Coordinates of C-alpha atoms in Angstrom, one line a residue:
Chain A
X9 CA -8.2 2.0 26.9
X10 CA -11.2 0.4 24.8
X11 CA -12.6 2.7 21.7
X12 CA -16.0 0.4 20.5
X13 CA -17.6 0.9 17.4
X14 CA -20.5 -0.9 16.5
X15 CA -22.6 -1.4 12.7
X16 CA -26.0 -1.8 13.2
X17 CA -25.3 -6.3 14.2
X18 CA -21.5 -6.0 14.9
X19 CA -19.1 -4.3 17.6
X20 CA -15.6 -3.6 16.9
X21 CA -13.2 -2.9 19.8
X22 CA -9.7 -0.7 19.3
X23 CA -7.0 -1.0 21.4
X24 CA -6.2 -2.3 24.6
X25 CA -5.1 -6.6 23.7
X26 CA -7.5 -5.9 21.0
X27 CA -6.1 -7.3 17.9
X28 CA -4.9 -4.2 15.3
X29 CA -7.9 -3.1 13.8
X30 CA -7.2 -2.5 9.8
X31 CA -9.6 0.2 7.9
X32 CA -10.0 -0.5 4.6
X33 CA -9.1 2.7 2.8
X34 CA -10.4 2.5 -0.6
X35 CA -13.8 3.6 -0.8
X36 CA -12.6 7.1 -2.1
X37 CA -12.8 8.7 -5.4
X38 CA -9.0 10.4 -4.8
X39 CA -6.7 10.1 -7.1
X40 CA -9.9 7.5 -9.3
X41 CA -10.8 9.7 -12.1
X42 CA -13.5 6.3 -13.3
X43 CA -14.8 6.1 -9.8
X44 CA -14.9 10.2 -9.6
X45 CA -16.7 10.0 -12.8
X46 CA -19.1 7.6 -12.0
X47 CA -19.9 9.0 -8.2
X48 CA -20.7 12.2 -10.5
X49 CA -23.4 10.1 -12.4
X50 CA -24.6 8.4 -9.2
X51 CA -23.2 5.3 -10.0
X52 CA -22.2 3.7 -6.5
X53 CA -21.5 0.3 -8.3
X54 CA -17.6 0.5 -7.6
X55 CA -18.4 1.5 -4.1
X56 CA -20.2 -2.3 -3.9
X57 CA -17.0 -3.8 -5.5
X58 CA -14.6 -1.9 -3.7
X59 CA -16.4 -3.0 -0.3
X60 CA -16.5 -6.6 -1.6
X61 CA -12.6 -6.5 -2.1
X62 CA -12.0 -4.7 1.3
X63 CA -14.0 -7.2 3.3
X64 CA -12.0 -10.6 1.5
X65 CA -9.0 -8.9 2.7
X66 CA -9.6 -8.7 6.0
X67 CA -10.4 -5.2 6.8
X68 CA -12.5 -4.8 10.2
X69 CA -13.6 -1.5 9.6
X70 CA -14.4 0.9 6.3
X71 CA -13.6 4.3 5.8
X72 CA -16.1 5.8 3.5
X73 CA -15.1 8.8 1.4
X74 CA -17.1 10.7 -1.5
X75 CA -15.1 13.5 -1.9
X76 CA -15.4 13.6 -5.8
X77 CA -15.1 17.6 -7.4
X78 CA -18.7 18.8 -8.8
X79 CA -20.7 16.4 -6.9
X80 CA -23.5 16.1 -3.8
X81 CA -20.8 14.7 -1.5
X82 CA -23.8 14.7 0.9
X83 CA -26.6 12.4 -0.7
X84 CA -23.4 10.1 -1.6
X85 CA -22.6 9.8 1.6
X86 CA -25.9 8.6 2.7
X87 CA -26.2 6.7 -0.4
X88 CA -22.8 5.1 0.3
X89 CA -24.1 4.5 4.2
X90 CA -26.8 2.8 2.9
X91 CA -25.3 0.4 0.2
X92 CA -22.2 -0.4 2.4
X93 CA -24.6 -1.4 5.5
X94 CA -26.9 -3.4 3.7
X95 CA -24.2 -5.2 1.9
X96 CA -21.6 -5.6 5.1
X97 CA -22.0 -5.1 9.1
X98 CA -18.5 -4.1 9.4
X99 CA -18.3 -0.5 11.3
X100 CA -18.0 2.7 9.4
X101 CA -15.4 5.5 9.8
X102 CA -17.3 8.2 7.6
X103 CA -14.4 11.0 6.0
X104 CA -15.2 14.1 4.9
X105 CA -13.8 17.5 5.1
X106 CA -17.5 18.9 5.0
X107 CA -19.1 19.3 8.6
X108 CA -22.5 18.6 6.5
X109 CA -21.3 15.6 4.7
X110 CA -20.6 14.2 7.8
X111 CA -23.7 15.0 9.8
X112 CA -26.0 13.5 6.4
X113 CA -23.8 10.6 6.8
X114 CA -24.0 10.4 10.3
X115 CA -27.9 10.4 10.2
X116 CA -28.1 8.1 7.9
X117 CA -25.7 5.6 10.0
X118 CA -27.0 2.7 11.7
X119 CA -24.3 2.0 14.9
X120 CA -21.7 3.8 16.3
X121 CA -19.3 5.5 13.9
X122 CA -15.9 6.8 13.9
X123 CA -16.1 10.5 12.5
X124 CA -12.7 11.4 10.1
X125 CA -11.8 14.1 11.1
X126 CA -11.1 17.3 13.6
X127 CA -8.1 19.0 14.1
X128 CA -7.0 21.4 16.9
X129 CA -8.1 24.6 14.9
X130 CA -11.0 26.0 17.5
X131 CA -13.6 26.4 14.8
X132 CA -13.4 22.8 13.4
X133 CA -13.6 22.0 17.3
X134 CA -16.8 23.5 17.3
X135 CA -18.5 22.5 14.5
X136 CA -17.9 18.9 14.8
X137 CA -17.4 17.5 18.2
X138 CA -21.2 18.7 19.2
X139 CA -22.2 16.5 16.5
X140 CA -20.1 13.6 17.6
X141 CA -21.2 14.3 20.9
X142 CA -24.9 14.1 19.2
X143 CA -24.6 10.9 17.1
X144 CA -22.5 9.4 20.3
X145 CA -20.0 8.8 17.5
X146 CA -15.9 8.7 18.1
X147 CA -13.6 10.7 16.2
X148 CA -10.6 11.3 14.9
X149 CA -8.3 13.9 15.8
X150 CA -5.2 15.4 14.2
X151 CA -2.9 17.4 16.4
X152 CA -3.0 20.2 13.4
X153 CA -4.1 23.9 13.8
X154 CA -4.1 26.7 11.2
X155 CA -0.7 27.7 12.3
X156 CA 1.0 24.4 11.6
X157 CA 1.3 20.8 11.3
X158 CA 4.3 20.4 13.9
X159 CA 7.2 18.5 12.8
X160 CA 8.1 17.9 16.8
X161 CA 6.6 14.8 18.9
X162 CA 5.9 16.9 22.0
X163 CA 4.3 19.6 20.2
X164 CA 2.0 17.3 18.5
X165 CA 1.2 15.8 22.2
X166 CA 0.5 19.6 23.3
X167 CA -2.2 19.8 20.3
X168 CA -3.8 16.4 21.6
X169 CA -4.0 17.5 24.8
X170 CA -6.0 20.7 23.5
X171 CA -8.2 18.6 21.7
X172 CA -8.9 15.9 24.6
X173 CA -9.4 18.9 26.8
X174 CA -12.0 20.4 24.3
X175 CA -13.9 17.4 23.7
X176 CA -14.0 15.9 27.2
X177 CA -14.4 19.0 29.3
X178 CA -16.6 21.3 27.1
X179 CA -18.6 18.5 25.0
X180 CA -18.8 15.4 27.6
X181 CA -17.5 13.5 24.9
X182 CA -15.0 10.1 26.6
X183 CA -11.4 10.3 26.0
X184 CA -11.7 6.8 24.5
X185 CA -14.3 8.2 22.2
X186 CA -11.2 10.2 20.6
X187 CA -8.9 8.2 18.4
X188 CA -5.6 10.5 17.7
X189 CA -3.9 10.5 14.5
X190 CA -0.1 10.8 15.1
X191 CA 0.6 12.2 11.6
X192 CA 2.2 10.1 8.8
X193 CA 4.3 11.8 6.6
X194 CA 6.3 10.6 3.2
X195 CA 9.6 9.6 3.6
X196 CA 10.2 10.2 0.0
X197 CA 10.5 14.2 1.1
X198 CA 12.5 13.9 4.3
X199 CA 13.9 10.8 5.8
X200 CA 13.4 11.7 8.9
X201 CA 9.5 12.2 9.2
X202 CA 8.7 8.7 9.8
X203 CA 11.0 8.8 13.0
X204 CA 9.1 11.6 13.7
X205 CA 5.7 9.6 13.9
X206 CA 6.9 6.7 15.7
X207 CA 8.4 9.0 18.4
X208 CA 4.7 10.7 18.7
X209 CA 3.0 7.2 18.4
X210 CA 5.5 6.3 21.6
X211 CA 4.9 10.0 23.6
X212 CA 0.8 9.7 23.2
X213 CA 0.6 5.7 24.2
X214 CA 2.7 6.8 27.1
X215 CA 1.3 10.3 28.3
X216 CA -2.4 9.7 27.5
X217 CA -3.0 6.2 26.8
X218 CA -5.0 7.1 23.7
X219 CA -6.1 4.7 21.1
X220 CA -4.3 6.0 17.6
X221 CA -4.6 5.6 13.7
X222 CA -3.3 7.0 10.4
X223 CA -2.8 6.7 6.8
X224 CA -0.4 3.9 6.3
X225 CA -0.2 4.7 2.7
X226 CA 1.0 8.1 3.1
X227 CA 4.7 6.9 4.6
X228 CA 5.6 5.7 1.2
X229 CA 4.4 8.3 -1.3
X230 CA 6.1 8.7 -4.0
X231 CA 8.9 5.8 -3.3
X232 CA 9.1 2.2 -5.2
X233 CA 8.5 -0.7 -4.0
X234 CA 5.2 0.9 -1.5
X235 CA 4.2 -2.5 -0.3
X236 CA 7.4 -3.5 1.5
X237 CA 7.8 0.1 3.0
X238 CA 4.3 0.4 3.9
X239 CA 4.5 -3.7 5.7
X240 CA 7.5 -2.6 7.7
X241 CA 6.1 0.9 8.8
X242 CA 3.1 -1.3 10.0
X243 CA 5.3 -3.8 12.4
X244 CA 7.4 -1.0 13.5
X245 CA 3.9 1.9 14.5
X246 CA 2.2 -1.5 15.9
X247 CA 5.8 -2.5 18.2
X248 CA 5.4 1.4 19.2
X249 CA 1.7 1.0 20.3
X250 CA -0.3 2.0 17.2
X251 CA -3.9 0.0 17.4
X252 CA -5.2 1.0 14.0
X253 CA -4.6 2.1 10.2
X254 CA -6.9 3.3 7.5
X255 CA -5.0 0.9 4.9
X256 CA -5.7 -1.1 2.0
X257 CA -6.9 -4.5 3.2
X258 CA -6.6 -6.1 -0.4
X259 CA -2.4 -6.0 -0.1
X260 CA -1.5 -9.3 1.2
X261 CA 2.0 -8.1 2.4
X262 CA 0.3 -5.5 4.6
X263 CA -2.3 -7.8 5.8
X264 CA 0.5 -10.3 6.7
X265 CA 2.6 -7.6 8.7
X266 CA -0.8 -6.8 10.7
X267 CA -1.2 -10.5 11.7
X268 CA 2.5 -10.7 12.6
X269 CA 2.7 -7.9 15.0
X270 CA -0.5 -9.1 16.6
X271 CA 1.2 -12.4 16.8
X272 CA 4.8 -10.5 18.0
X273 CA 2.3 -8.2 20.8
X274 CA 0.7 -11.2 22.4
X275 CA -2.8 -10.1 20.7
X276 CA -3.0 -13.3 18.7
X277 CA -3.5 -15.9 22.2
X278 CA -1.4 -19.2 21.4
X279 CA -0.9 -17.8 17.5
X280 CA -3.8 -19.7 16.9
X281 CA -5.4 -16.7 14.4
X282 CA -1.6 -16.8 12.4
X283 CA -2.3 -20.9 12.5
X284 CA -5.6 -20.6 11.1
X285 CA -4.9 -17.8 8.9
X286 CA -2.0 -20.1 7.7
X287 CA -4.6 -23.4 6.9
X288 CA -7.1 -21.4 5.2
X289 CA -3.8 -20.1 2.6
X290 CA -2.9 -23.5 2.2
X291 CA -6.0 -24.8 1.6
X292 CA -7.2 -22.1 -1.0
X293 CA -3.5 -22.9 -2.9
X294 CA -3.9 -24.4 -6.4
Chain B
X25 CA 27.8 4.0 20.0
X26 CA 29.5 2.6 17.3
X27 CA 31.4 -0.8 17.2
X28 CA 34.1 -0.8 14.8
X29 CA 35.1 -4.1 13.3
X30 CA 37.2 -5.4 10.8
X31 CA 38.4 -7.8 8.1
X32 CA 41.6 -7.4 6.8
X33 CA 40.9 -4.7 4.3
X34 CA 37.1 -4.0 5.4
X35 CA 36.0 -1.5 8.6
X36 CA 32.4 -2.1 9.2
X37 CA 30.6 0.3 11.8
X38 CA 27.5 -0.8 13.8
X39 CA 25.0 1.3 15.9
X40 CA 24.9 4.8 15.7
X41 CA 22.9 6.0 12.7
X42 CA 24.7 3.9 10.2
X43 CA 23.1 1.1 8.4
X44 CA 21.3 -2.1 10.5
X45 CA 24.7 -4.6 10.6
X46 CA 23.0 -8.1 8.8
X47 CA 25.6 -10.9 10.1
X48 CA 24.8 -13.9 7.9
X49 CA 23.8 -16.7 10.0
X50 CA 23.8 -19.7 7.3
X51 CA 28.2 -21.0 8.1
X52 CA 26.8 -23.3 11.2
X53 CA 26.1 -27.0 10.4
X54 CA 23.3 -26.9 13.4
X55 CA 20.6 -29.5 11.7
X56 CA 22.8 -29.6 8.7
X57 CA 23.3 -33.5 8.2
X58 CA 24.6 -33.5 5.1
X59 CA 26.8 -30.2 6.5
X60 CA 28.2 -31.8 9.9
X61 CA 29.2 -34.8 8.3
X62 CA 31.0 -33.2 5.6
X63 CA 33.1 -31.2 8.1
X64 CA 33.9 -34.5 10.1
X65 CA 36.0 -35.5 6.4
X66 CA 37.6 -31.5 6.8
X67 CA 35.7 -30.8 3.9
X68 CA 34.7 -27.1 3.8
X69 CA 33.5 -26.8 0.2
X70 CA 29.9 -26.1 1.7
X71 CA 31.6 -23.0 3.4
X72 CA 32.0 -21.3 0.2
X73 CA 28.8 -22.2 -0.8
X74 CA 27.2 -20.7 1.9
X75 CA 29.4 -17.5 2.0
X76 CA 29.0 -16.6 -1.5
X77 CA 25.2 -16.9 -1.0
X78 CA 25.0 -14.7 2.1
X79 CA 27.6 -12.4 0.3
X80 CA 25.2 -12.3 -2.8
X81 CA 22.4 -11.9 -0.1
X82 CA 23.9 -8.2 1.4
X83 CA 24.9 -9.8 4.4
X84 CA 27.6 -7.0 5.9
X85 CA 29.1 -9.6 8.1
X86 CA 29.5 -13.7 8.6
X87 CA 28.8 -15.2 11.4
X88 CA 30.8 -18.7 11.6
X89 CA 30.1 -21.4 13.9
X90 CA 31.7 -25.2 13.3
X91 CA 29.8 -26.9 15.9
X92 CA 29.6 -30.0 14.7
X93 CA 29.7 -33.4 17.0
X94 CA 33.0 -35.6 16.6
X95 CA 34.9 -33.0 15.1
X96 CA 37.7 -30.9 15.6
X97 CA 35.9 -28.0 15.9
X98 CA 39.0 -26.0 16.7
X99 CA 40.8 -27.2 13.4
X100 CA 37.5 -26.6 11.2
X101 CA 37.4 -23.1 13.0
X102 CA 40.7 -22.0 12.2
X103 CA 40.1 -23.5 8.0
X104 CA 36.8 -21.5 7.8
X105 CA 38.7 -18.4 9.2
X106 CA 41.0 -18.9 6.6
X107 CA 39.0 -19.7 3.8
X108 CA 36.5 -17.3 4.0
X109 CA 39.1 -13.9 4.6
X110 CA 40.6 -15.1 1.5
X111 CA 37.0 -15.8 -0.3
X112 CA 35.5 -12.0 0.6
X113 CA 36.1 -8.9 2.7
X114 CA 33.2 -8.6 5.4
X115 CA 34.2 -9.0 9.0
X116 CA 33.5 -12.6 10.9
X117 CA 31.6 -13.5 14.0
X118 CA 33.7 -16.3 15.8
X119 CA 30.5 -18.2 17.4
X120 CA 31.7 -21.4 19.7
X121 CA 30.9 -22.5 23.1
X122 CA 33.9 -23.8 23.6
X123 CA 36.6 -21.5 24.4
X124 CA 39.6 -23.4 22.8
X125 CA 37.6 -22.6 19.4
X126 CA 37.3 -19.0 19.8
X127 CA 41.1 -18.8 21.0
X128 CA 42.4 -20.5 17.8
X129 CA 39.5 -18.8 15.7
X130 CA 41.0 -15.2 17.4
X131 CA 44.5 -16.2 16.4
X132 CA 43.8 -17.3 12.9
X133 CA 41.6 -14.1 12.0
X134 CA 42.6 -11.3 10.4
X135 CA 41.4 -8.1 11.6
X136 CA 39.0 -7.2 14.5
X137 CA 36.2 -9.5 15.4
X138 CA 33.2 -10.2 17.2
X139 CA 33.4 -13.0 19.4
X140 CA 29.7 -14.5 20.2
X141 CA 29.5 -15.2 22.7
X142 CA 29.9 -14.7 27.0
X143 CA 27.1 -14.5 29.4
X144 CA 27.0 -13.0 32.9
X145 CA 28.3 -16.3 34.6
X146 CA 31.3 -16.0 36.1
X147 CA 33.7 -18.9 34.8
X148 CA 32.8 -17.7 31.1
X149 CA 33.2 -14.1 31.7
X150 CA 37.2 -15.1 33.6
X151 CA 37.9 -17.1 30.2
X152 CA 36.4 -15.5 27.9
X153 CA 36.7 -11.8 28.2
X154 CA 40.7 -11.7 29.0
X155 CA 41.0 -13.4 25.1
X156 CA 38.8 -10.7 23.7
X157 CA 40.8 -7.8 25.5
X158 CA 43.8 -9.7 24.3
X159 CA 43.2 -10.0 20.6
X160 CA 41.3 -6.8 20.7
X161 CA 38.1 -8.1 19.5
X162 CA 34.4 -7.5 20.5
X163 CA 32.2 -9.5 22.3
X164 CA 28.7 -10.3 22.3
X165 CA 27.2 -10.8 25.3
X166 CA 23.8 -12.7 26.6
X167 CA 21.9 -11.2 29.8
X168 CA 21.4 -14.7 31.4
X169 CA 23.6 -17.1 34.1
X170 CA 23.8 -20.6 35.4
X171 CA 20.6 -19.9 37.6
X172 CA 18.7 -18.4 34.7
X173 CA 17.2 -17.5 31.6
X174 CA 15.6 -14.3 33.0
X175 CA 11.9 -13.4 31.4
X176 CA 12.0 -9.8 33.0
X177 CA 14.0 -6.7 31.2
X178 CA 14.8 -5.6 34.2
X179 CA 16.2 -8.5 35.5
X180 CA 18.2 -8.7 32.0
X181 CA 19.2 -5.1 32.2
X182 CA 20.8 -5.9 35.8
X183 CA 22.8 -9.0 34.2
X184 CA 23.5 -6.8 31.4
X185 CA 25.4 -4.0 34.2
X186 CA 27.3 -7.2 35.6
X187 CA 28.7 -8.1 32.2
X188 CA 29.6 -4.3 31.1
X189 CA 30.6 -3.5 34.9
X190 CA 33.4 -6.4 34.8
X191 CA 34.1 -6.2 31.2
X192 CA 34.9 -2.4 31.1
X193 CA 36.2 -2.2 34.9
X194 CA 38.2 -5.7 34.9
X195 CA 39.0 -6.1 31.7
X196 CA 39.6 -3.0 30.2
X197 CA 37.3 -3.5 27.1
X198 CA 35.7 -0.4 25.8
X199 CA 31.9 -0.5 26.3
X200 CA 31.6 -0.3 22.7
X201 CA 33.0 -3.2 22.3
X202 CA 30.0 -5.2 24.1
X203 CA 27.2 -6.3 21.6
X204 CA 24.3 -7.2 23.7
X205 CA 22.1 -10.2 22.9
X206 CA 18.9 -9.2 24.3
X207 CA 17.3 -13.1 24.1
X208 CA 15.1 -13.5 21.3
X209 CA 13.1 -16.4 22.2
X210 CA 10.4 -18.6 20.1
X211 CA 7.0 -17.0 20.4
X212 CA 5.3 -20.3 19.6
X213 CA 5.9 -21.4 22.7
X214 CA 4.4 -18.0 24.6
X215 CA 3.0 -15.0 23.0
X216 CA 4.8 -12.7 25.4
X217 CA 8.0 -13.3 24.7
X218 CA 8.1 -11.0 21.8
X219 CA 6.8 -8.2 23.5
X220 CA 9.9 -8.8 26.6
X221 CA 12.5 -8.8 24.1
X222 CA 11.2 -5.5 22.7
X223 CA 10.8 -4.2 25.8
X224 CA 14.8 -5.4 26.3
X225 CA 16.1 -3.7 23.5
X226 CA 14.0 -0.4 24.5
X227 CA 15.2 -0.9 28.1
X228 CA 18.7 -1.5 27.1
X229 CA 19.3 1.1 24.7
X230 CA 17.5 4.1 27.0
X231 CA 19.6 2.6 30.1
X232 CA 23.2 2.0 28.5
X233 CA 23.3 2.9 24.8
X234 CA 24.8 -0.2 24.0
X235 CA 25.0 -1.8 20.6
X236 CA 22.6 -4.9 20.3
X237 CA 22.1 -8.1 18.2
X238 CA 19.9 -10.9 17.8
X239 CA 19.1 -14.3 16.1
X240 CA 16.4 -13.4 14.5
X241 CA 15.1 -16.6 13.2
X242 CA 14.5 -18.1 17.2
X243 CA 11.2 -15.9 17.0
X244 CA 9.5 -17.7 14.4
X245 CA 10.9 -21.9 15.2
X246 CA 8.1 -23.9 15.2
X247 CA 5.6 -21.4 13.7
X248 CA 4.1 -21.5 9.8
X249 CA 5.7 -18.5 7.4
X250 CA 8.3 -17.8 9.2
X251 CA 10.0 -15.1 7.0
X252 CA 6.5 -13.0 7.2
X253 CA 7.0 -13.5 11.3
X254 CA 10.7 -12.8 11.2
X255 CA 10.4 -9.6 8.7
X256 CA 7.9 -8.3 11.2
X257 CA 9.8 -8.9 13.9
X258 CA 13.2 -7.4 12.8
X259 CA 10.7 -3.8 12.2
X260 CA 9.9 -3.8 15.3
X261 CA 12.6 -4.5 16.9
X262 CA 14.8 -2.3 14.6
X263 CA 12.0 0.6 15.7
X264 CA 12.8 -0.6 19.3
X265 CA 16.6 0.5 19.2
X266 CA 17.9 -3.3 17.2
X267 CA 21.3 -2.4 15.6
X268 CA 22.2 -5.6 14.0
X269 CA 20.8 -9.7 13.8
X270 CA 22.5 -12.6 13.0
X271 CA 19.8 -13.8 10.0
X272 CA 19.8 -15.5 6.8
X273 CA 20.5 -12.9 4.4
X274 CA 19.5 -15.2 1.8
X275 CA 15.9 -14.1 2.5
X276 CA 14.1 -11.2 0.5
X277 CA 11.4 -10.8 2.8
X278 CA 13.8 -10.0 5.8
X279 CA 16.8 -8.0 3.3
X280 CA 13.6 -6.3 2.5
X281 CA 11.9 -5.7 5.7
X282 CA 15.7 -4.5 7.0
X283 CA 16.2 -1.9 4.4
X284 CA 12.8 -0.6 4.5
X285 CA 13.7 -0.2 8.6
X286 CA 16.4 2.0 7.6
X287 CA 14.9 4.4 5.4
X288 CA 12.0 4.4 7.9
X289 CA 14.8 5.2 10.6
X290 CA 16.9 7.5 9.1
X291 CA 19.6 5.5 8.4
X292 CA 19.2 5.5 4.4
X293 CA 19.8 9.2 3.3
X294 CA 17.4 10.4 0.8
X295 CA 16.4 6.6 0.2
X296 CA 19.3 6.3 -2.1
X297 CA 20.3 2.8 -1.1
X298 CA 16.3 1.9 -1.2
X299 CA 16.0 3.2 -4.6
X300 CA 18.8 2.0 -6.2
X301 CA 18.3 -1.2 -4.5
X302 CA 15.1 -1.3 -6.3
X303 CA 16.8 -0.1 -9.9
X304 CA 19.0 -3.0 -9.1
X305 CA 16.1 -5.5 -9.0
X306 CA 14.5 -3.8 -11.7
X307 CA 17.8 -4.3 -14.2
X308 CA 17.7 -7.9 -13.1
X309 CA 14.3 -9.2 -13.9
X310 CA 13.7 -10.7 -16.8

């Protein structure tokens, strides 16, 4: 199964011998308190430096977030849109908790966008997946509801079917239009929660085939040494059939565990990307 | 399943939520020049060498091949035996092709080893598996026979049956007993043979439970950054179902890429081992 995105000059396509597709996960005021500061000002100049650094890493997709306290997460979302696709054509995957922020940010897009996010609760159902159905946008689902977020792999399949159900039956929109996010959770709390999402990455590839993504940052909250637990969580969701990660391109030791799965899947064709990837180090060393 | 072996004084337990077993690969003078032709004068001072640094490395167990041309490999076998119980504690891996080698390797060991290896050929199972049942060591096995190498899981879960059908039902050794190699070949020379040994260990695991082991380093030969390939790799394949490797524990990026799989897997309660692995690295910095 084939999820395409597009920019207004470039198509992206997830899954299915594809290589892994990274999202660069920084432009996002969480956790900035500058960047928060300055998004309150208007200032989108760390959003142009942020994009800069995401795209010489390697990311092959952006996820665009302006969820800054105080401010008009709308007009910076359309103000983001706008600076981000004049300055790169990589796709956008525009996040917002706000059903308006992403319908401004959606009208302002240029291309085929991935919408973060809908869960299973029947009212975020609603209110978004008419206006992914509108924009002929993708999305991204979480098998959460109001209830719970379910610890269990099959219950988090039973939530993914509700929402593929929803979207395909009631709002027309293509199952492969309907990226699932299997649900990363820190280690650092329970040890066993990362099992957890590699068993769900394994029961959705299997029962529905769906294309998949998450935070890869989340799995090592809170623990040392991120980088090295955040590189092997990548190799081990990719052997299990993840296609895609909102991550941070700029980390060299994630980047390099991306290229090495594709390489260890048989989505890098005689290793020839690794090769090249390889050269170009070597010839940028001192 | 766990397989229990042992040094004199050391039990070491693979498989079964305990830690991934790292069997130190580096006590083989296989494109050693300077190695093999020390050992044709007897001298072993490189032995120490090498098992100190695996030792210093975390390996949990030695893997000890003398396989050097116009030697007494047999001779050499039973001095590195000797020499290394008395140098540390962990558990050996006997690895010879030659059957006289094992036998005097068996007889000069101390404790319960692994013998590496047999494969589903007939003459090598007859003379190989009565001298593990005897000395009541373990075994590694490899799915392939004179006819073939096989590419398909299937095929290497049938040869797989053959060797644990004769071994447990002939033989009287305990399936537990059988470490399964389930072929790590060089994905320079074809993408896809990543993704069948994957497939192995997920096939193999689901189908018999048994305990399984690897050379990890045959995945990267011939390919550039082969530590970034081979850290990737053991994720996966540890994701997969992979309870040990035969690897340079010398390496940081694979020590690191194997802890990180066990706190990802369960296998590191609370993270304790990663966070005070990462104390440990701190205290030692300068």
């Amino acid at each position: 199964m084939e999820t395409v995105l597009s920019s207004s000059s470039r198509e992206l396509r997830i899954g299915d011998g594809n290589p892994f597709c990274v999202i660069g996960e920084r432009i996002n005021p969480t956790g900035r308190k500058i960047f928060a500061e300055q998004l309150r000002r208007s200032d989108l100049s760390r959003v142009a430096i942020d994009v800069d650094e995401q795209v010489a890493g390697g990311a092959m997709m952006l996820d665009v977030n302006m969820g800054a306290p105080l401010c008009d997460e709308a007009g910076l979302m359309v103000g983001a849109v706008r600076l981000i696709q004049s300055r790169c054509d990589l796709p956008l995957c525009l996040d917002s908790s706000i059903i308006e922020v992403l319908a401004a940010g959606l009208d302002a897009y240029q291309g085929k966008a991935l919408v973060n996010s809908v869960t299973a609760e029947d009212e975020r159902l609603r209110a978004i997946l008419p206006l992914v159905k509108r924009h002929g946008a993708a999305v991204i689902a979480l098998p959460n509801d109001e209830s719970e977020i379910p610890a269990e792999p099959g219950r988090r399949l039973e939530l993914t079917r509700k929402i593929v159900d929803v979207a395909t039956s009631t709002y027309g929109i293509a199952i492969e239009d309907i990226v699932i996010d299997p649900l990363a959770m820190p280690v650092g709390a329970d040890t066993s929660l990362a099992l957890r999402t590699l068993e769900t990455i394994t029961l959705l590839r299997e029962s529905l085939g769906v294309n998949l993504t998450l935070g890869a940052s989340n799995v090592s909250f809170g623990m040392p040494e991120r980088a090295a637990i955040g590189a092997a969580f990548l190799a081990m969701a990719i052997g299990a059939g993840l296609t895609s990660a909102i991550m941070d391109a700029r980390s060299p030791q994630l980047m390099h565990a991306v290229k090495a799965a594709d390489l260890l899947t048989d989505r890098d064709p005689w290793g020839a990307a690794w090769i090249a990837a390889h050269r170009a180090r070597q010839a940028a060393a001192p």
